[in-house]
mmCIF file of C-alpha atoms in Angstrom:
data_model
loop_
_atom_site.group_PDB
_atom_site.id
_atom_site.type_symbol
_atom_site.label_atom_id
_atom_site.label_comp_id
_atom_site.label_asym_id
_atom_site.label_seq_id
_atom_site.Cartn_x
_atom_site.Cartn_y
_atom_site.Cartn_z
ATOM 1 C CA MET A 1 -80.161 -59.635 -145.274
ATOM 2 C CA THR A 2 -82.061 -56.192 -143.805
ATOM 3 C CA ALA A 3 -80.225 -53.520 -142.771
ATOM 4 C CA MET A 4 -81.352 -54.208 -139.018
ATOM 5 C CA THR A 5 -80.008 -57.410 -138.951
ATOM 6 C CA ASP A 6 -77.960 -58.750 -136.124
ATOM 7 C CA TYR A 7 -74.901 -59.817 -137.898
ATOM 8 C CA LEU A 8 -73.134 -60.749 -134.605
ATOM 9 C CA GLN A 9 -75.933 -63.444 -133.591
ATOM 10 C CA ALA A 10 -75.695 -64.994 -137.865
ATOM 11 C CA VAL A 11 -72.611 -65.595 -137.609
ATOM 12 C CA PHE A 12 -72.972 -67.076 -134.243
ATOM 13 C CA ALA A 13 -75.900 -69.050 -135.559
ATOM 14 C CA MET A 14 -74.146 -69.824 -138.271
ATOM 15 C CA LEU A 15 -70.907 -71.084 -136.486
ATOM 16 C CA GLY A 16 -72.632 -72.919 -133.815
ATOM 17 C CA PRO A 17 -71.929 -72.429 -129.780
ATOM 18 C CA GLY A 18 -68.398 -71.398 -129.116
ATOM 19 C CA GLU A 19 -66.299 -72.791 -126.273
ATOM 20 C CA GLU A 20 -64.905 -69.878 -125.296
ATOM 21 C CA ARG A 21 -61.711 -71.417 -124.286
ATOM 22 C CA TYR A 22 -59.563 -68.329 -123.649
ATOM 23 C CA ALA A 23 -62.089 -65.500 -122.781
ATOM 24 C CA ASP A 24 -60.190 -63.167 -120.829
ATOM 25 C CA PRO A 25 -60.885 -59.686 -120.091
ATOM 26 C CA ALA A 26 -57.383 -59.018 -118.733
ATOM 27 C CA ALA A 27 -56.214 -60.097 -121.945
ATOM 28 C CA TRP A 28 -58.020 -57.520 -123.707
ATOM 29 C CA LEU A 29 -57.453 -54.715 -121.837
ATOM 30 C CA SER A 30 -53.803 -55.202 -121.934
ATOM 31 C CA LEU A 31 -53.679 -55.774 -125.365
ATOM 32 C CA GLU A 32 -56.163 -52.584 -126.066
ATOM 33 C CA GLU A 33 -53.220 -50.585 -123.414
ATOM 34 C CA GLU A 34 -50.618 -51.566 -125.455
ATOM 35 C CA LEU A 35 -52.576 -50.529 -128.815
ATOM 36 C CA GLY A 36 -53.701 -47.226 -127.399
ATOM 37 C CA ARG A 37 -57.314 -48.066 -128.950
ATOM 38 C CA THR A 38 -60.428 -50.146 -127.616
ATOM 39 C CA LEU A 39 -61.066 -52.815 -130.796
ATOM 40 C CA PRO A 40 -64.811 -53.512 -131.510
ATOM 41 C CA GLY A 41 -66.943 -55.924 -129.281
ATOM 42 C CA ASP A 42 -68.643 -57.828 -132.099
ATOM 43 C CA TYR A 43 -65.167 -58.759 -132.905
ATOM 44 C CA LYS A 44 -63.908 -59.524 -129.308
ATOM 45 C CA GLN A 45 -67.474 -61.663 -128.842
ATOM 46 C CA ILE A 46 -66.356 -63.664 -131.730
ATOM 47 C CA VAL A 47 -62.785 -64.167 -130.818
ATOM 48 C CA ASP A 48 -63.377 -65.028 -127.542
ATOM 49 C CA ALA A 49 -66.035 -67.684 -128.322
ATOM 50 C CA TYR A 50 -63.996 -69.263 -131.188
ATOM 51 C CA ALA A 51 -60.387 -68.413 -131.586
ATOM 52 C CA PRO A 52 -57.497 -69.771 -132.095
ATOM 53 C CA VAL A 53 -59.221 -70.840 -134.808
ATOM 54 C CA GLN A 54 -59.750 -71.812 -138.609
ATOM 55 C CA ILE A 55 -62.688 -71.330 -139.923
ATOM 56 C CA ASN A 56 -63.937 -73.063 -143.021
ATOM 57 C CA GLY A 57 -59.845 -74.033 -143.906
ATOM 58 C CA HIS A 58 -59.194 -70.513 -145.075
ATOM 59 C CA LEU A 59 -59.844 -67.538 -142.185
ATOM 60 C CA THR A 60 -57.642 -67.398 -139.096
ATOM 61 C CA LEU A 61 -58.752 -65.766 -135.680
ATOM 62 C CA SER A 62 -56.530 -65.910 -133.257
ATOM 63 C CA HIS A 63 -56.652 -64.664 -129.119
ATOM 64 C CA PRO A 64 -55.026 -62.211 -126.887
ATOM 65 C CA ALA A 65 -54.963 -65.170 -123.594
ATOM 66 C CA SER A 66 -53.683 -67.938 -125.791
ATOM 67 C CA SER A 67 -49.925 -68.918 -125.809
ATOM 68 C CA TRP A 68 -50.549 -69.923 -129.497
ATOM 69 C CA TRP A 69 -51.428 -68.206 -132.359
ATOM 70 C CA ASN A 70 -51.336 -65.100 -129.716
ATOM 71 C CA LEU A 71 -53.215 -62.143 -131.243
ATOM 72 C CA GLY A 72 -51.093 -59.823 -129.314
ATOM 73 C CA GLU A 73 -47.970 -61.826 -130.712
ATOM 74 C CA GLU A 74 -49.664 -61.655 -134.453
ATOM 75 C CA ILE A 75 -50.233 -58.185 -134.315
ATOM 76 C CA ARG A 76 -46.453 -56.656 -133.569
ATOM 77 C CA SER A 77 -45.572 -59.090 -135.797
ATOM 78 C CA ALA A 78 -47.703 -58.715 -138.934
ATOM 79 C CA SER A 79 -47.476 -54.764 -138.245
ATOM 80 C CA GLU A 80 -43.444 -55.034 -138.479
ATOM 81 C CA VAL A 81 -43.900 -56.685 -141.734
ATOM 82 C CA TRP A 82 -46.291 -54.267 -143.208
ATOM 83 C CA ALA A 83 -44.283 -51.478 -141.976
ATOM 84 C CA ASP A 84 -41.455 -52.792 -144.057
ATOM 85 C CA SER A 85 -43.368 -53.765 -147.206
ATOM 86 C CA LYS A 86 -44.090 -51.767 -150.394
ATOM 87 C CA TRP A 87 -47.819 -51.751 -148.988
ATOM 88 C CA GLN A 88 -48.553 -49.167 -151.434
ATOM 89 C CA SER A 89 -46.933 -50.538 -154.782
ATOM 90 C CA SER A 90 -50.563 -51.545 -155.946
ATOM 91 C CA ILE A 91 -52.974 -48.586 -155.003
ATOM 92 C CA THR A 92 -54.248 -46.992 -158.236
ATOM 93 C CA GLY A 93 -56.086 -44.064 -157.168
ATOM 94 C CA PRO A 94 -57.947 -42.632 -154.552
ATOM 95 C CA ASP A 95 -61.046 -45.332 -154.656
ATOM 96 C CA ASP A 96 -58.132 -48.067 -153.793
ATOM 97 C CA ASP A 97 -55.979 -45.957 -151.353
ATOM 98 C CA PRO A 98 -56.140 -46.705 -147.576
ATOM 99 C CA ARG A 99 -55.015 -43.178 -146.841
ATOM 100 C CA VAL A 100 -58.247 -41.713 -148.484
ATOM 101 C CA PHE A 101 -61.045 -44.162 -147.164
ATOM 102 C CA CYS A 102 -59.852 -44.210 -143.927
ATOM 103 C CA GLN A 103 -58.991 -40.519 -144.027
ATOM 104 C CA LEU A 104 -54.940 -40.497 -142.732
ATOM 105 C CA PRO A 105 -52.369 -38.214 -143.863
ATOM 106 C CA GLN A 106 -50.277 -41.541 -143.656
ATOM 107 C CA LEU A 107 -50.526 -44.918 -143.167
ATOM 108 C CA SER A 108 -49.152 -47.144 -140.298
ATOM 109 C CA PHE A 109 -50.276 -50.552 -139.223
ATOM 110 C CA GLY A 110 -50.357 -51.629 -135.186
ATOM 111 C CA THR A 111 -50.587 -48.023 -134.081
ATOM 112 C CA THR A 112 -53.076 -45.764 -132.674
ATOM 113 C CA GLU A 113 -54.422 -44.108 -135.520
ATOM 114 C CA GLY A 114 -53.504 -46.829 -137.861
ATOM 115 C CA LEU A 115 -54.899 -50.343 -138.996
ATOM 116 C CA ILE A 116 -54.519 -53.186 -137.139
ATOM 117 C CA PRO A 117 -53.929 -56.670 -138.715
ATOM 118 C CA ILE A 118 -56.472 -58.843 -136.507
ATOM 119 C CA ALA A 119 -57.258 -62.023 -139.138
ATOM 120 C CA ALA A 120 -55.747 -63.388 -142.043
ATOM 121 C CA THR A 121 -56.864 -66.144 -145.325
ATOM 122 C CA ASP A 122 -54.687 -68.932 -146.628
ATOM 123 C CA GLN A 123 -55.334 -67.431 -149.759
ATOM 124 C CA GLY A 124 -52.689 -64.275 -149.000
ATOM 125 C CA ALA A 125 -55.796 -61.565 -147.779
ATOM 126 C CA ALA A 126 -54.713 -59.661 -144.929
ATOM 127 C CA VAL A 127 -57.635 -57.743 -142.438
ATOM 128 C CA PHE A 128 -57.501 -54.800 -140.440
ATOM 129 C CA VAL A 129 -59.505 -52.829 -138.576
ATOM 130 C CA ALA A 130 -59.442 -48.849 -138.941
ATOM 131 C CA SER A 131 -60.888 -45.625 -136.758
ATOM 132 C CA SER A 132 -62.562 -44.972 -139.678
ATOM 133 C CA VAL A 133 -63.463 -46.676 -143.007
ATOM 134 C CA HIS A 134 -65.592 -44.470 -145.253
ATOM 135 C CA GLY A 135 -66.832 -42.200 -142.758
ATOM 136 C CA PHE A 136 -67.695 -46.001 -140.857
ATOM 137 C CA SER A 137 -66.452 -46.442 -137.497
ATOM 138 C CA ASP A 138 -63.997 -49.206 -136.342
ATOM 139 C CA GLY A 139 -64.667 -50.503 -140.084
ATOM 140 C CA VAL A 140 -62.465 -53.430 -142.148
ATOM 141 C CA VAL A 141 -59.955 -53.183 -144.335
ATOM 142 C CA VAL A 142 -58.348 -55.933 -146.710
ATOM 143 C CA GLN A 143 -55.856 -56.396 -148.739
ATOM 144 C CA GLY A 144 -56.428 -58.953 -151.088
ATOM 145 C CA ALA A 145 -54.455 -61.899 -152.540
ATOM 146 C CA GLU A 146 -54.024 -59.952 -155.569
ATOM 147 C CA GLY A 147 -52.325 -56.963 -153.196
ATOM 148 C CA ASP A 148 -55.810 -54.579 -153.951
ATOM 149 C CA TRP A 149 -57.031 -53.041 -150.616
ATOM 150 C CA VAL A 150 -60.775 -52.808 -150.016
ATOM 151 C CA GLY A 151 -62.540 -50.876 -147.435
ATOM 152 C CA HIS A 152 -65.848 -52.322 -146.105
ATOM 153 C CA PRO A 153 -67.744 -49.414 -143.861
ATOM 154 C CA MET A 154 -69.314 -52.113 -141.869
ATOM 155 C CA THR A 155 -68.706 -53.781 -138.529
ATOM 156 C CA PHE A 156 -66.427 -57.131 -138.687
ATOM 157 C CA ALA A 157 -69.877 -59.229 -137.731
ATOM 158 C CA GLU A 158 -71.221 -58.261 -141.105
ATOM 159 C CA TRP A 159 -68.050 -58.516 -142.515
ATOM 160 C CA LEU A 160 -67.657 -62.283 -141.366
ATOM 161 C CA TYR A 161 -71.282 -62.990 -142.135
ATOM 162 C CA ARG A 162 -70.713 -62.158 -146.141
ATOM 163 C CA HIS A 163 -67.766 -63.465 -146.115
ATOM 164 C CA LEU A 164 -69.081 -67.009 -145.273
ATOM 165 C CA VAL A 165 -72.115 -66.513 -147.399
ATOM 166 C CA GLY A 166 -69.856 -66.326 -150.152
ATOM 167 C CA GLU A 167 -69.461 -62.714 -151.068
ATOM 168 C CA GLU A 168 -66.226 -61.016 -152.434
ATOM 169 C CA MET A 169 -65.041 -59.437 -149.325
ATOM 170 C CA THR A 170 -61.251 -60.280 -149.320
ATOM 171 C CA GLY A 171 -60.285 -58.244 -152.586
ATOM 172 C CA TRP A 172 -60.870 -59.359 -156.329
ATOM 173 C CA ASP A 173 -62.452 -62.738 -157.177
ATOM 174 C CA SER A 174 -61.966 -64.030 -153.181
ATOM 175 C CA ALA A 175 -65.477 -65.957 -152.819
ATOM 176 C CA ALA A 176 -64.586 -68.779 -150.692
ATOM 177 C CA PHE A 177 -68.152 -70.201 -149.722
ATOM 178 C CA CYS A 178 -70.506 -70.057 -153.122
ATOM 179 C CA ILE A 179 -73.581 -71.619 -150.735
ATOM 180 C CA ALA A 180 -76.636 -69.901 -151.942
ATOM 181 C CA CYS A 181 -79.278 -72.072 -153.062
ATOM 182 C CA GLU A 182 -80.352 -71.289 -156.653
ATOM 183 C CA ALA A 183 -83.885 -71.696 -156.075
ATOM 184 C CA GLY A 184 -84.498 -67.901 -154.711
ATOM 185 C CA GLY A 185 -81.432 -67.544 -153.809
ATOM 186 C CA ARG A 186 -82.256 -68.857 -150.604
ATOM 187 C CA MET A 187 -79.783 -69.929 -147.835
ATOM 188 C CA PRO A 188 -79.283 -73.694 -146.714
ATOM 189 C CA ASN A 189 -79.606 -75.046 -143.323
ATOM 190 C CA TYR A 190 -76.695 -75.671 -141.825
ATOM 191 C CA ARG A 191 -74.362 -77.901 -139.770
ATOM 192 C CA ARG A 192 -71.498 -77.070 -138.246
ATOM 193 C CA PHE A 193 -68.485 -80.241 -137.849
ATOM 194 C CA THR A 194 -65.154 -79.625 -135.929
ATOM 195 C CA CYS A 195 -62.499 -80.951 -136.440
ATOM 196 C CA LYS A 196 -60.777 -82.699 -133.380
ATOM 197 C CA TRP A 197 -57.394 -83.751 -132.478
ATOM 198 C CA PRO A 198 -54.878 -84.353 -129.226
ATOM 199 C CA SER A 199 -53.548 -81.178 -128.425
ATOM 200 C CA THR A 200 -50.072 -81.603 -130.296
ATOM 201 C CA PRO A 201 -47.816 -78.683 -131.561
ATOM 202 C CA TYR A 202 -49.248 -76.398 -134.066
ATOM 203 C CA ARG A 203 -52.169 -77.715 -135.052
ATOM 204 C CA ILE A 204 -55.365 -75.476 -134.184
ATOM 205 C CA PRO A 205 -59.070 -76.423 -134.332
ATOM 206 C CA ARG A 206 -61.301 -76.035 -137.678
ATOM 207 C CA LEU A 207 -64.730 -74.863 -138.142
ATOM 208 C CA VAL A 208 -66.131 -76.005 -140.918
ATOM 209 C CA ILE A 209 -69.881 -74.864 -142.444
ATOM 210 C CA ALA A 210 -71.269 -77.223 -145.205
ATOM 211 C CA GLN A 211 -74.469 -77.957 -146.448
ATOM 212 C CA ASP A 212 -76.365 -81.139 -145.357
ATOM 213 C CA THR A 213 -74.665 -82.850 -149.279
ATOM 214 C CA THR A 214 -71.194 -81.928 -147.957
ATOM 215 C CA ILE A 215 -70.767 -83.177 -144.591
ATOM 216 C CA ARG A 216 -70.290 -86.257 -144.875
ATOM 217 C CA ARG A 217 -67.099 -85.794 -146.888
ATOM 218 C CA LEU A 218 -65.922 -83.391 -144.541
ATOM 219 C CA SER A 219 -66.435 -85.982 -141.274
ATOM 220 C CA THR A 220 -63.881 -88.485 -143.252
ATOM 221 C CA SER A 221 -60.792 -86.073 -142.158
ATOM 222 C CA THR A 222 -60.984 -86.123 -138.450
ATOM 223 C CA THR A 223 -57.433 -84.067 -138.350
ATOM 224 C CA CYS A 224 -56.011 -81.271 -140.616
ATOM 225 C CA ARG A 225 -52.557 -79.297 -140.107
ATOM 226 C CA ILE A 226 -52.949 -75.969 -140.177
ATOM 227 C CA SER A 227 -51.522 -73.327 -142.966
ATOM 228 C CA ARG A 228 -50.035 -70.781 -141.410
ATOM 229 C CA PRO A 229 -51.379 -67.647 -142.396
ATOM 230 C CA HIS A 230 -50.437 -65.106 -145.212
ATOM 231 C CA ARG A 231 -47.988 -61.757 -143.869
ATOM 232 C CA ILE A 232 -48.609 -62.910 -140.345
ATOM 233 C CA SER A 233 -45.436 -64.523 -137.628
ATOM 234 C CA THR A 234 -44.061 -67.399 -139.105
ATOM 235 C CA ARG A 235 -42.818 -68.615 -135.324
ATOM 236 C CA GLN A 236 -44.247 -71.696 -134.666
ATOM 237 C CA THR A 237 -44.611 -71.892 -130.563
ATOM 238 C CA PRO A 238 -45.494 -75.438 -129.371
ATOM 239 C CA ILE A 239 -48.763 -75.788 -127.716
ATOM 240 C CA THR A 240 -48.284 -75.848 -124.012
ATOM 241 C CA GLN A 241 -51.683 -75.582 -122.135
#
């Protein structure tokens, strides 16, 4: 990937066509008015295309127009938890202090100038968007499962692409998908497999990115219960749609 790569289109190519089940500009407008800021356009396009969804059984994305795994509810709940947490306990210096690399006098969550929780992994990482990360507008901030804070000066689409191809994007030793071919580091051909099930409570579509050598194993399991995302609201709301 070069500096000119369109990471949004690269993500779409990897995940396949989105269903856009809940795409609703009014829902985004209402959420952004509540937050007092706009959310990154590439993030909204990815969420509109696939969410609510769990990607590769690890990364969870919620949607503002869905009644289950609702993004607005998740942001409010997670922000309350983070505000009461000892988030600074793992900071060792300015390099891993979000107040420094986000240029904030103090850290807040779910506020106009603070960190907005937008995704989570089942491995315990929390993903945020911040107004500035190392001087990059609307960059990504992650606290990994070990409590380490990392600022990624890049778009959400680039962050997601790098996460999916196996880079350590959710904290120390966090690579979840090591799928580059040994021969010259060339990427394999991707296939998309979507687990499907009846619309029963507490279940969610899952996108699985796999090489041809693993798609058959994955296809033997057609249902999968969700893992509630770490540090995201544990309230479970039955599906009503």
